[in-house]
XYZ file of C-alpha atoms in Angstrom:
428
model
C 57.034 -142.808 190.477
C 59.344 -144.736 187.818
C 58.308 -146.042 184.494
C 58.970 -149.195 182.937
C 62.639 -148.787 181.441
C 61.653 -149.522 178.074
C 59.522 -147.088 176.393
C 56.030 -148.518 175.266
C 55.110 -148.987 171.659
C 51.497 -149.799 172.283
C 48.827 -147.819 174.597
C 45.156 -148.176 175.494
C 43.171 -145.695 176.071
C 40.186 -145.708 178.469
C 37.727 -142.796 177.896
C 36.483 -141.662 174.146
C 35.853 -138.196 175.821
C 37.927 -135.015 174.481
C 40.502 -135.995 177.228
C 41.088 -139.190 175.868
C 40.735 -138.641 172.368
C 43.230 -135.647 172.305
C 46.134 -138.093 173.872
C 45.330 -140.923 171.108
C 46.073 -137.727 168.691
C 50.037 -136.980 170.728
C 50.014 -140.656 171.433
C 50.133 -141.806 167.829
C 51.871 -138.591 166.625
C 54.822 -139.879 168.737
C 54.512 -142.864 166.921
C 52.777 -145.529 169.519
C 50.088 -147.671 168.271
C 46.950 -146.378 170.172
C 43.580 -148.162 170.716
C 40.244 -146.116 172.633
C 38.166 -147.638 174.508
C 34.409 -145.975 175.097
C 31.562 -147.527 177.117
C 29.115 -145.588 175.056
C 29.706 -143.387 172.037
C 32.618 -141.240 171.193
C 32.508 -137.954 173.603
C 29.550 -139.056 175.925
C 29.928 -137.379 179.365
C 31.004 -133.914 180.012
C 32.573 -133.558 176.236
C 29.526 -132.164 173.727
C 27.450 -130.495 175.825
C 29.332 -127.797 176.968
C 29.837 -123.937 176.705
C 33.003 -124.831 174.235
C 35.452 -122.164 176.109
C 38.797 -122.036 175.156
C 40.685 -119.169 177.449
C 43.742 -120.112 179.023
C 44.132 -116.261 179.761
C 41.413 -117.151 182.332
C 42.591 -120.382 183.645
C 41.776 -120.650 187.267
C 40.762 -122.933 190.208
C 36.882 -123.375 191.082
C 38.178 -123.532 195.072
C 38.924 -119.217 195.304
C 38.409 -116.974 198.215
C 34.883 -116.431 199.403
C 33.198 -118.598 197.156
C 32.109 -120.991 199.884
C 30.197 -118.103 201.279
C 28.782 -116.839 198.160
C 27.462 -120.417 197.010
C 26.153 -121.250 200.544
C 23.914 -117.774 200.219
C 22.140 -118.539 197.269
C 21.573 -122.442 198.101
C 17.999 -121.560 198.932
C 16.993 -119.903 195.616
C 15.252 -122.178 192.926
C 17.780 -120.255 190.329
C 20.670 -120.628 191.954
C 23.873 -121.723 190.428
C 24.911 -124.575 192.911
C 22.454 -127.282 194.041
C 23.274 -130.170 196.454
C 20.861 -132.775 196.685
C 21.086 -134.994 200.116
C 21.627 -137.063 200.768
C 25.456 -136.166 199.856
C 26.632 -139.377 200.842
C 30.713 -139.809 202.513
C 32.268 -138.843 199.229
C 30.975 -135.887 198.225
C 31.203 -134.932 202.025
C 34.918 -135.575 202.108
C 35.175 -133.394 198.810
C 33.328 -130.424 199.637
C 35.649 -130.259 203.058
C 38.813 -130.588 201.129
C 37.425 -128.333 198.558
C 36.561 -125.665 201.677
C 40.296 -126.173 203.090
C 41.633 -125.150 199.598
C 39.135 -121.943 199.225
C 42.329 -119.549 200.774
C 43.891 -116.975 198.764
C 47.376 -119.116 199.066
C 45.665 -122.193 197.406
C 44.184 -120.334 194.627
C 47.455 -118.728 193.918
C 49.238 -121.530 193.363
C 46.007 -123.558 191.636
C 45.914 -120.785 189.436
C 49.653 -120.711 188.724
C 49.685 -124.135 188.007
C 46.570 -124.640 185.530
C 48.646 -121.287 183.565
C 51.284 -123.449 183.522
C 49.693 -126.396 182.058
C 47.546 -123.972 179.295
C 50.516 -122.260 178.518
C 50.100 -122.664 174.529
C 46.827 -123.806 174.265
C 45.907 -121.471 171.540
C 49.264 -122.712 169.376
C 47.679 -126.475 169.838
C 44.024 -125.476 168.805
C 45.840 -124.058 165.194
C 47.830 -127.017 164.821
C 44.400 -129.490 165.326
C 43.103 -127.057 162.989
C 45.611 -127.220 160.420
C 45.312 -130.905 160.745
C 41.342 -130.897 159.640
C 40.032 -130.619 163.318
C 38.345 -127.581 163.185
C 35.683 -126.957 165.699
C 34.282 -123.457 164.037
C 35.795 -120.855 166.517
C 35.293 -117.888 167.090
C 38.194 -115.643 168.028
C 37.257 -112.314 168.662
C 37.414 -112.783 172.617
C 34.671 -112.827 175.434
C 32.132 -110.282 176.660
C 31.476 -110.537 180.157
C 28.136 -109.057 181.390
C 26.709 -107.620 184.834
C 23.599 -105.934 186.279
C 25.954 -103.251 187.861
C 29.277 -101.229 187.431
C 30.459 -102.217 190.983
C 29.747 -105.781 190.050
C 31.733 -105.627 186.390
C 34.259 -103.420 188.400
C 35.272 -106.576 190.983
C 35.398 -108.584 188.788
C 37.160 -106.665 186.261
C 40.119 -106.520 189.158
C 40.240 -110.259 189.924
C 40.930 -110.652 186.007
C 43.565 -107.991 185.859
C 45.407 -109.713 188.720
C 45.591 -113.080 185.995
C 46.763 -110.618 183.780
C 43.972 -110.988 181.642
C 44.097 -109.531 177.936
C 41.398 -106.652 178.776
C 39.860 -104.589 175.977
C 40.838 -100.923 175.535
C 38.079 -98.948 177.871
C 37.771 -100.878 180.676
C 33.965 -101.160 182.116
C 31.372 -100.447 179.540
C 28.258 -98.946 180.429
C 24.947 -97.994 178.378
C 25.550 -96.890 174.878
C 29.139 -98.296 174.573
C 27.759 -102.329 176.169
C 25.139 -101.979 173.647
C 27.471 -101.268 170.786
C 29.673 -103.692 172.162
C 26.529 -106.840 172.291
C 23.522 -105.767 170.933
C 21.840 -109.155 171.793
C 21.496 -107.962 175.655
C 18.590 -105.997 177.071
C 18.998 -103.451 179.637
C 19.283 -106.140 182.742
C 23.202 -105.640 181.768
C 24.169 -102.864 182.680
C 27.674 -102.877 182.466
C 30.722 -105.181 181.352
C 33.629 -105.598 179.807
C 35.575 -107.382 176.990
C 38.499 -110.318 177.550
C 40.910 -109.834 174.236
C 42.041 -113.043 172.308
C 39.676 -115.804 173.982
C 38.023 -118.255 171.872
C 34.489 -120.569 172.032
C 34.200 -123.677 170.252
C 31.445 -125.968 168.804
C 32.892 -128.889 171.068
C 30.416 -131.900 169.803
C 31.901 -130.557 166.074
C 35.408 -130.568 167.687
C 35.369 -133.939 168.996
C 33.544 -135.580 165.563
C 36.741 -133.940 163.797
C 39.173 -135.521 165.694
C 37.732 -138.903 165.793
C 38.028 -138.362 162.276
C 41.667 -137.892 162.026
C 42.188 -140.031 164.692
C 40.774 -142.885 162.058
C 42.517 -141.574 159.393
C 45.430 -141.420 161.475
C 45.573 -145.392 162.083
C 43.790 -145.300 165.769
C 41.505 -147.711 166.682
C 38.294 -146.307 168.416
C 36.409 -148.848 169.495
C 32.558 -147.549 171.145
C 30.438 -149.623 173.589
C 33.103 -151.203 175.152
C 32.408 -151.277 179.055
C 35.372 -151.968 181.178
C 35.136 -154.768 183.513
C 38.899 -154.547 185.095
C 42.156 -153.750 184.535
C 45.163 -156.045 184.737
C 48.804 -154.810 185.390
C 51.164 -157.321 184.810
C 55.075 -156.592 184.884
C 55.496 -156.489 181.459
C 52.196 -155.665 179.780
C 48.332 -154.710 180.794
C 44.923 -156.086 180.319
C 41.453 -154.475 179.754
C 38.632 -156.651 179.623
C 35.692 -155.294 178.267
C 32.286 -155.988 176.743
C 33.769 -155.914 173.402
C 36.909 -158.443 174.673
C 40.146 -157.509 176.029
C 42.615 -155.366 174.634
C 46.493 -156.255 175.732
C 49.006 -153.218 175.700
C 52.397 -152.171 176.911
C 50.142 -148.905 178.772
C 46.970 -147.863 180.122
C 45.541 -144.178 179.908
C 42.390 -143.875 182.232
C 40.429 -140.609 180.831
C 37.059 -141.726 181.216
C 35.916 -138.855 183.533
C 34.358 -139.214 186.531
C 34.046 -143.168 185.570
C 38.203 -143.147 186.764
C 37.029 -142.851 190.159
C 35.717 -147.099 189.868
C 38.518 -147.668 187.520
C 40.803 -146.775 189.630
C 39.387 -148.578 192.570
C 39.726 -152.085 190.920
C 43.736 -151.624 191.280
C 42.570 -151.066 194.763
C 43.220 -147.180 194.728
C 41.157 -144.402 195.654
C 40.494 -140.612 193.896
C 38.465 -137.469 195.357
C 36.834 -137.522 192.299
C 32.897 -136.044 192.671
C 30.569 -135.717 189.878
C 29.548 -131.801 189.143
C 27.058 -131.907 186.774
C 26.418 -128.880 184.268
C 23.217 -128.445 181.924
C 22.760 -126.789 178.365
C 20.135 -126.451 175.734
C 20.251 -124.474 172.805
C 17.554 -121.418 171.862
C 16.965 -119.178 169.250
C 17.912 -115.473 169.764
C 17.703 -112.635 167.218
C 19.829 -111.398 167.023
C 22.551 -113.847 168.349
C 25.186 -113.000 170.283
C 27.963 -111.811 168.412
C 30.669 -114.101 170.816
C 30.718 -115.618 174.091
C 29.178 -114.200 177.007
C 29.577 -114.610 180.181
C 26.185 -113.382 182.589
C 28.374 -112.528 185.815
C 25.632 -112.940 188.413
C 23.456 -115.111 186.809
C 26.673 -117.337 186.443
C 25.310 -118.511 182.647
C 27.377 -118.772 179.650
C 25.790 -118.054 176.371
C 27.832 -119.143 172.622
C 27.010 -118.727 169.460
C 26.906 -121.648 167.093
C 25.864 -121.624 164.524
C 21.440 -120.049 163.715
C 21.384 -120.671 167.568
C 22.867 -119.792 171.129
C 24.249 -122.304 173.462
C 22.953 -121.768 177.398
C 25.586 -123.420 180.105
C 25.536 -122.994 183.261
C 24.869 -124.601 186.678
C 27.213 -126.733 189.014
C 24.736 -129.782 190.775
C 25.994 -132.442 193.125
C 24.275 -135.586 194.013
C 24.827 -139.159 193.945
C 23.872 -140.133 190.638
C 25.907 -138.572 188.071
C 23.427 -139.472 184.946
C 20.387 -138.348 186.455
C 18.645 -134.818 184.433
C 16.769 -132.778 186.242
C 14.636 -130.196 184.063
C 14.486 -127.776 186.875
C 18.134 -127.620 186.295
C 16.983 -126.186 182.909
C 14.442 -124.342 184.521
C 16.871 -122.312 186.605
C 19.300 -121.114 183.787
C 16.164 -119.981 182.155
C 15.217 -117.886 184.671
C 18.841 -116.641 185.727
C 19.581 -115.853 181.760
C 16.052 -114.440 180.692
C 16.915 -110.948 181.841
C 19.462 -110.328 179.811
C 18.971 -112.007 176.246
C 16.652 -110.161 173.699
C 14.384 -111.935 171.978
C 15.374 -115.626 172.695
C 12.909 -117.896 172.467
C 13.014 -119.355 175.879
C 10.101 -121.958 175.100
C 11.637 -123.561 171.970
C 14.385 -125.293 173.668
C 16.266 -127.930 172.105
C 19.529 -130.090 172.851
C 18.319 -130.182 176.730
C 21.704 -131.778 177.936
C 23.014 -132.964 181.476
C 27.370 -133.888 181.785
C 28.840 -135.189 184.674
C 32.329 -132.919 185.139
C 34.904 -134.805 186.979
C 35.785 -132.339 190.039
C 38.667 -132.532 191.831
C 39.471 -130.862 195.551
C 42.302 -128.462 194.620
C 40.388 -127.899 190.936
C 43.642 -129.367 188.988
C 43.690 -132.455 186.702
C 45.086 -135.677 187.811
C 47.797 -136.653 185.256
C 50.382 -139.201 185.652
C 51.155 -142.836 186.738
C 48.530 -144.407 189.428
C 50.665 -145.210 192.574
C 51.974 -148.624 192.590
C 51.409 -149.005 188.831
C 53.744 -147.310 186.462
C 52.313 -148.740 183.348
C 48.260 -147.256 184.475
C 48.276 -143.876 183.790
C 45.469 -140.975 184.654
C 44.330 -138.079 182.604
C 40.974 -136.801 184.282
C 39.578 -134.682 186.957
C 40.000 -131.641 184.598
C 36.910 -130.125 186.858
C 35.377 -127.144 183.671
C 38.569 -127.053 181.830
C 38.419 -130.726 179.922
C 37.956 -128.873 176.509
C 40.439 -126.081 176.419
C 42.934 -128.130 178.621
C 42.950 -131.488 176.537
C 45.091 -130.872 174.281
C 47.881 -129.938 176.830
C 46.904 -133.250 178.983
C 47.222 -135.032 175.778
C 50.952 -133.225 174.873
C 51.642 -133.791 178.776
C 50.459 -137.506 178.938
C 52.815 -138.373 175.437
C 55.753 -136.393 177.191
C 55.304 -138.777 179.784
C 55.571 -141.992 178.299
C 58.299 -140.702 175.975
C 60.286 -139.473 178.630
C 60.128 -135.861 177.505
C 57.566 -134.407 180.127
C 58.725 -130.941 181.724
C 59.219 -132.380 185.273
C 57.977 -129.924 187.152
C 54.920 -129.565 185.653
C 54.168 -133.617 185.695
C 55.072 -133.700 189.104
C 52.674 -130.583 189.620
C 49.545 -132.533 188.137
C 51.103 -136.265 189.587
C 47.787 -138.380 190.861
C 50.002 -139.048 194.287
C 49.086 -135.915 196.005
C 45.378 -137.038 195.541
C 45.169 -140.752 196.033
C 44.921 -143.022 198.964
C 44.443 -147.041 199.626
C 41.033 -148.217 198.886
C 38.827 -150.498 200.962
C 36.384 -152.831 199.706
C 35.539 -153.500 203.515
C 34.244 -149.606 204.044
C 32.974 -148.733 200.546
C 32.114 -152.335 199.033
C 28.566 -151.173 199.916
C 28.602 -148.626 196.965
């Protein structure tokens, strides 16, 4: 795919999310006048609600080996981690095959590879934002992960070595040592170990920051504008909107799993499926003292601030806004086992985010097919937070002509796009 010959000097940005927000910040930093669009507020979707991990030691792909089988075994239980509400409907059929075909040890090698690639200075960016006033309170002192038995913590304690994972001095910790290491876990975890250098974020704080200094900065952020189309014309683009139509040399789409329709109007097609993940916030005491990770219950818990942060759950279904509280409901139960004294029946910040999931578990991020002056920067699956900054760096390289090319051509939209027909999916 070719771009224009003549560099563009003004972008639009589709998408007010962390994705999109972090390539207005390397947009205008490479001097391009930069206007973001959002349909709703500034980092609605998958942005604010999240477990705020930044680990690019830990970077991998969703689709590894034997996790079909795993997620198909607990399907039945009320806690489980996955849910898949019928009826699934073509496209998220179509994804979970291609997801299934990439599930080999081969594919998750070179996933994982590539996503290392593409984080490869993450934490460098983070200290710049912070430098720069965006500052999302981190904490830096790594990740604990916990598990209800040594031979679980041991497995997984070898898939982590084979990233080449920053491990803590000591390996598996069991009894006294896990308790000295997180005192805010009951005896349910009974062993575990420590990931070195790994930080967790406030990411609704993060994205209010750099809004901030996007303003300050000179970029307009314009909220409640709802896309009708997009125009690509030879020598400019169009977005009309509910809030009028915005003309620029460039389009980024980074509007989450919204790209998928976006994308369709310039008669294209993504595997894009909504996974949706759930939060709420609970007070502990004591708090955890960093991030951990509940191995089998496959819950995340942060600290931030008086209160701890519970993630978890991957849901697919049609509708990509609709909560569920039995969602909730089932990272209560998976997490109650291991968290002293939370209060479990105070919870607040009850949140639902639809996370744009791709097949392969990679980001789409380059020029649509057929129009070199659309770009994409989505599908970033769990990783839109820790790898937005990069997309954003990646996405100005791009348009300045300074992009590495094999890792553009490594994350190019091409490899997951197709025609689209109105005839066989006008229904929708």
């Amino acid at each position: 795919m070719t771009f224009p010959d003549t560099p563009p000097s003004t972008v639009t940005i589709i998408g007010g999310g962390v994705v999109g927000l972090a390539c207005a910040h390397y947009l205008s930093g490479a001097g391009l006048r930069v206007t973001v669009l959002e349909r709703d507020r500034l980092g609605s979707g998958a942005s604010r609600g999240n477990a705020g991990e930044v680990c690019p030691d830990l970077v991998e792909p969703l689709a590894a080996p034997g996790v079909i089988g795993t997620a198909l075994r607990g399907l039945h239980r009320r806690d489980s981690a996955l849910a898949i509400h019928p009826p699934a409907g073509a496209e998220l059929l179509r994804f979970l095959v291609r997801f299934g075909m990439r599930a080999t040890s081969r594919h998750y090698a070179r996933g994982a590879a590539a996503l290392g690639a593409l984080a490869r200075g993450t934490f460098g960016l983070f200290e710049e934002l912070e430098a720069a006033g965006v500052d999302g309170e981190a904490h830096k002192d790594g990740f604990l992960f916990a598990f209800p038995s040594r031979e679980y913590a041991a497995e997984a304690l070898a898939a982590f070595r084979r990233l080449d994972a920053p491990i803590a001095p000591g390996g598996v910790l069991e009894g006294a040592r896990l308790a000295a290491a997180e005192p805010s876990l009951t005896e349910g975890a009974r062993a575990g170990f420590v990931v070195e250098r790994q930080w967790s974020l406030d990411p609704s704080l993060f994205v209010d920051r750099l809004a901030e200094r996007l303003r300050s900065d000179g970029v307009e952020l314009v909220e409640g504008a709802r896309v009708s189309s997009i125009v690509d014309r030879s020598d400019r683009t169009e977005v009309r909107t509910s809030a009028g139509t915005f003309r620029a040399d460039t389009v980024v789409i980074a509007a989450g799993i919204g790209s998928r329709e976006l994308v369709r109007g310039l008669g294209k097609d993504i595997d894009l499926v909504a996974g949706k993940g759930y939060s709420f916030s609970v007070a502990a005491e004591p708090p955890p003292s960093r991030l951990v990770h509940l191995g089998a219950a496959k819950v995340v818990l942060t600290p931030m601030g008086k209160r701890v942060r519970v993630a978890g759950t991957m849901e697919f279904e049609r509708d990509a806004d609709r909560f569920r509280q039995r969602r909730i409901e089932a990272i209560v139960a998976a997490a109650r086992p291991y968290l002293r004294h939370a209060d479990w029946d105070d919870r607040q910040e009850e949140w639902v985010g639809p996370r744009p999931m791709t097949p392969d578990g990679l980001p789409l991020i380059g020029p649509v097919p057929g129009h070199p002056r659309v770009l994409l920067a989505t599908g970033h699956n769990m990783l839109g937070l820790m790898l937005a900054p990069a997309t954003g760096r990646l996405v100005a390289g791009l348009l300045t002509g300074t992009a590495d090319p094999g890792l553009s051509s490594t994350f190019a939209p091409v490899r997951n796009i197709r025609r689209y027909s109105w005839r066989v999916h006008g229904a929708h």
